Amino acid sequence: MAESLNLATVYVSDAQYNRNIFFDTSPQAVRLYLLYNHWIMQMLVYVFIITNLALALLEDPAVVPVPIWATSTIEIICLSAFTARLVHYAKVIPKEKFWKDPKNICFIFIVTLSFIDLTIYGALKAAGYFGVRWSRVLRPLLLVNVTEGRQLRRAFRSIRNALPQISYVFFLFMFSVLVFSLIALKLFGKRGLLTIDGSSYFTDYFEIVFDLYVLMTTANSPDIMMPAYNYSIFFTIFFILYIVVNTYTFMSFFLAVVYNNYKKYLKEEVRQLVKARRFKMCRAFSVLQEAWGEGGELMVSQAKWNLLVKLVKPNISIAHRELLWSVLDDQKKGHIGKLAFVQSCDLLSIQVITVRSQAHPLLNCFPFVYNSAASRFIHHMVRHRMFVYVYDAIILINAVFIGLDEENPVVSNAEWGFLALYMLEIILKLYATDPRLFFARHQFWNWFDTIIVVSALLGTIINSALKHAGGYTSRQILDIVFIFRVLRLVRLVDSIKRFRAIINTLIKIGPTILTFGQLILVVYYIFAMVGMELFKGKIQYFEPNSTRPGQEYCGNPLLKGTTFAKLNYCKNNFNNVVSSFIVLLELTVVNQWHVLTSGFTAVTHVSARIFFVLFHIVVVIIIINIFIAFILEAFLVEY
Amino acid sequence: MAESLNLATVYVSDAQYNRNIFFDTSPQAVRLYLLYNHWIMQMLVYVFIITNLALALLEDPAVVPVPIWATSTIEIICLSAFTARLVHYAKVIPKEKFWKDPKNICFIFIVTLSFIDLTIYGALKAAGYFGVRWSRVLRPLLLVNVTEGRQLRRAFRSIRNALPQISYVFFLFMFSVLVFSLIALKLFGKRGLLTIDGSSYFTDYFEIVFDLYVLMTTANSPDIMMPAYNYSIFFTIFFILYIVVNTYTFMSFFLAVVYNNYKKYLKEEVRQLVKARRFKMCRAFSVLQEAWGEGGELMVSQAKWNLLVKLVKPNISIAHRELLWSVLDDQKKGHIGKLAFVQSCDLLSIQVITVRSQAHPLLNCFPFVYNSAASRFIHHMVRHRMFVYVYDAIILINAVFIGLDEENPVVSNAEWGFLALYMLEIILKLYATDPRLFFARHQFWNWFDTIIVVSALLGTIINSALKHAGGYTSRQILDIVFIFRVLRLVRLVDSIKRFRAIINTLIKIGPTILTFGQLILVVYYIFAMVGMELFKGKIQYFEPNSTRPGQEYCGNPLLKGTTFAKLNYCKNNFNNVVSSFIVLLELTVVNQWHVLTSGFTAVTHVSARIFFVLFHIVVVIIIINIFIAFILEAFLVEY
Ligand code: NA
């Protein structure tokens, strides 16, 4: 009995969390499987993955340099944990299933290669040779191939599916760039025009191709056009045509192709998920079913169902469980059929906000005071619309005060007043509403308000204590207090209905954006690892007061007089993983990416452009479009 | 009879062209209405509108200066033509309908104001005073309010409908910018940081708001971040958060809102159009109907239907008409009911490609030669797949030759060879296919090939004739010949099936893009007129060899040392309508728009930013998103 209940629980919770694992159904395997899916185990996996990824902060080129033995030890621990997790998984599912699953093969591959690389690197370093930690580019792929990375795998699958269509459009686009470049070469090449820095204009075919690729991204507009425009106004036709065709039409085409595929694929995925969920619920039913009545109909009794629900959702209240049962067993038979049982999966997923009509704690303690006329007046006041308006007005006035100079004593004293008013608001609300309702899980804005106000209050108190104690003001504490103060203004958004709707949409698409964040992390990490190997130490940043020479050309004479150095981009380098990520973000934003590229090609070789163009294709053309497709679809569904 | 047939014709052609005009049904009005819809009349209206718009080329500040009396005369002629057209329209539709239609009111308003403005301006100029031709901003609105501007009105309606939702998102976005600006002011303002040109960094709230607005458009990334980044790496968090929230999330939201509205509205519009079309066909039926048979069923006879079709589509072939009838009257009764009659509207709209199985003209003239074995061999060869491959290879070799130096005699002689090969291809194809089929209207690529090759041939002949005659080579002719030569490469696209599909999609969404082009023209024209009044003559461009002083600061000392002048943007000015349009295009592309803005604010006042921010909101946030929504939807339907 306990075993069949365990099995049914596993099926139901797999259906709930859309897990798609064909585990062994032997009692022992089921117990192992339950352990495998325990939240602590899952959290541990992510802790190890994040630790493993974070090693890049300590490894050469490091943010915080640490001896190799330390990073190696941490990495070995992480890799061992991954191995243990995989062995656990192998014990849960049948052998033939295990070896057929590409994600397991990938996982083994990554872990093995990491061990090999680590050994080789350690040996090379011990012998004093040069070594490259090439397996670091594989690390983020663990995020994809881990059992829990379902959403991320789906995102990658959707990219893979869109890839053929994207590549057709991309080749046509590249063909167009090549043809336009040929025209540009012949139109401008022989006219002896000069660019703003005095170099010859449009005379080398491959330079033109790159320049026009950059123009497609708009990053060198209108500068690239100016010499031709200054020569003759008719030449602008060439550039206008180019921008209309390549920037607007092709770029919209890319979005359209991605969106089209995403939509098509999403529908198919949802269909598959629903099918798999139903299948699992049927399996759970067949485990728990009993013949009932004269017809021998297969049913599940309320008692069994209750036990199941208690195991699947331990935190569910009895009232909630009873409610669900009454929905399923609408004829009050005491047992349900297959159809109703399958439905119970969706019912269990619904978030029910249980409004307990309990009395306010103060009413229990001081019934006489709480029911007095004065108390009733407070209740009435807090619930009145004017209360909201008054506080909106206070926030607006506060906004003006925030804009003023905080060293003015009037302003800094007013801050205490505002804090008192906000605390009063929270206290009044807590007086009028049951605190358990006020701080219910879905009450986003109440939590937001309280945290912001209390944090600001604490910060202000600490700051003024420090000031009185030693006349010392911490800039950091002031900054943090200040940010809390400004965040209070965000509350205004909640007062305007239309804004609230937009914010709710944003909150709802949050989980999707999280998946997207992981996707971006994987791609950034890979490019950062490659970028660091290619460009580390080539461009240096010196503090403004540094006495070391070469500050004006980022410590590399090859950058003398370049736009990169002139714009003071020295800190945009690949000298550690954090600055690499910042450079990649700047490249994602696209603006000035050709200047960044020019800096790195100047200190290495012109072929370094490949790295940057590849990044542009992968991140801007593919991933950002996927992101927009994400948001478009989420918006169309939610808004 | 003739009158009722006329009336029915009008209804059917209104249904065909989606005209929605409630004309008077008196015979005289119907005749006037037929005249009103005549293609010559419609073309004339557009000629006058374009002339009226083109006046901006001649009016001060002019591309080609012309005396005021000349432009005024042309404008009076145009305005008179518009008045005549409107009077004609007033005679066609009932009075009460005429005065209820907002587009007529707008039209009268625009024409009247233009007359008034012209008079005042003439008087002021005659008296030697300063005058502004303010009514010029109204001119492009004629394109919208003219009877034929249905598509354009629909586009404007779709913008108007999306406007409330866009503005909610916009206000929330602006709120976010204001809050971020406040944080920036407090975080960076007191740290004494300096920008690259030595000015103080983030110390003025309104400057910060503008800078962060520009950052949302990505145009000043990463420059705006660098001083804070150089100070502390933690400050990049602020900018990353800002970009994620405002650039990515809000900008995607704008697209989502526009797309959402566009889709919703499009569906409604299509529903309305279908309804209106059916209504008109019913009206036409009721004009032509006769009672038939014992039941007195209302029917339309084939004879009447034939007369109607002849009037509606004069160019339709008898075979095509017979085919349509046989589809409608599938039981061969000789008359059709209301349902079939209403259907005939859609049937008439279908483009039927009539492949006349006529003999090749040469077969008629020289049957013996054309049927000979050699001739048959040529037929076989031309239709073989290898023929296509061989010519693709020739084009590829040609591409290499184009890339080489054309002054090399081998290359210039090879060009004659290539031209001969292309001419041979066309002649062979014409020999194998009926020329009437080869040059049928839908044979886009045949037309393309022939025009490109023949033009290149003519150009090359003229050029070599000029060279032999006087040793003189015209750079212009060479350029044009060269472009034709390169365009030949485009033919390769047609050989690859996937590319052909993409190109066909592009061709199909052509008409939609045309409407969009008009939309952009209207907005650009209005902004150009306002921009010219605000900024004309403030920034000058001098030819490189000019002896006039101030070349390095665009003739305006206020621009000394500014980025605008340093980047040699002097030709980006509002000194005539053509350069205004080019500046507006550059602003649409967004990159460096803050530098362009800084130039114009430097020579006028900081409030000139309003003009540029407004342009950004209208064109980039609204219209470009509408364009992307256009393409997304067109693509999802067509591809
Ligand atoms: Na840009």
GROMACS .gro file of C-alpha atoms in nm, chain B residues 78 94 97 164 177 242 281 500 531 544:
model
   10
  717CYS     CA    1  -0.276   7.297  -5.726
  733PRO     CA    2  -2.569   6.367  -5.099
  736LYS     CA    3  -2.322   6.284  -4.625
  803PRO     CA    4  -0.396   5.515  -2.557
  816VAL     CA    5   1.339   5.723  -1.646
  881TYR     CA    6   1.854   5.064  -1.655
  920MET     CA    7  -2.284   4.344  -5.430
 1139ARG     CA    8   1.313   3.280  -5.407
 1170GLY     CA    9   1.276   7.188  -3.872
 1183PRO     CA   10   3.645   7.130  -4.876
   0.00000   0.00000   0.00000
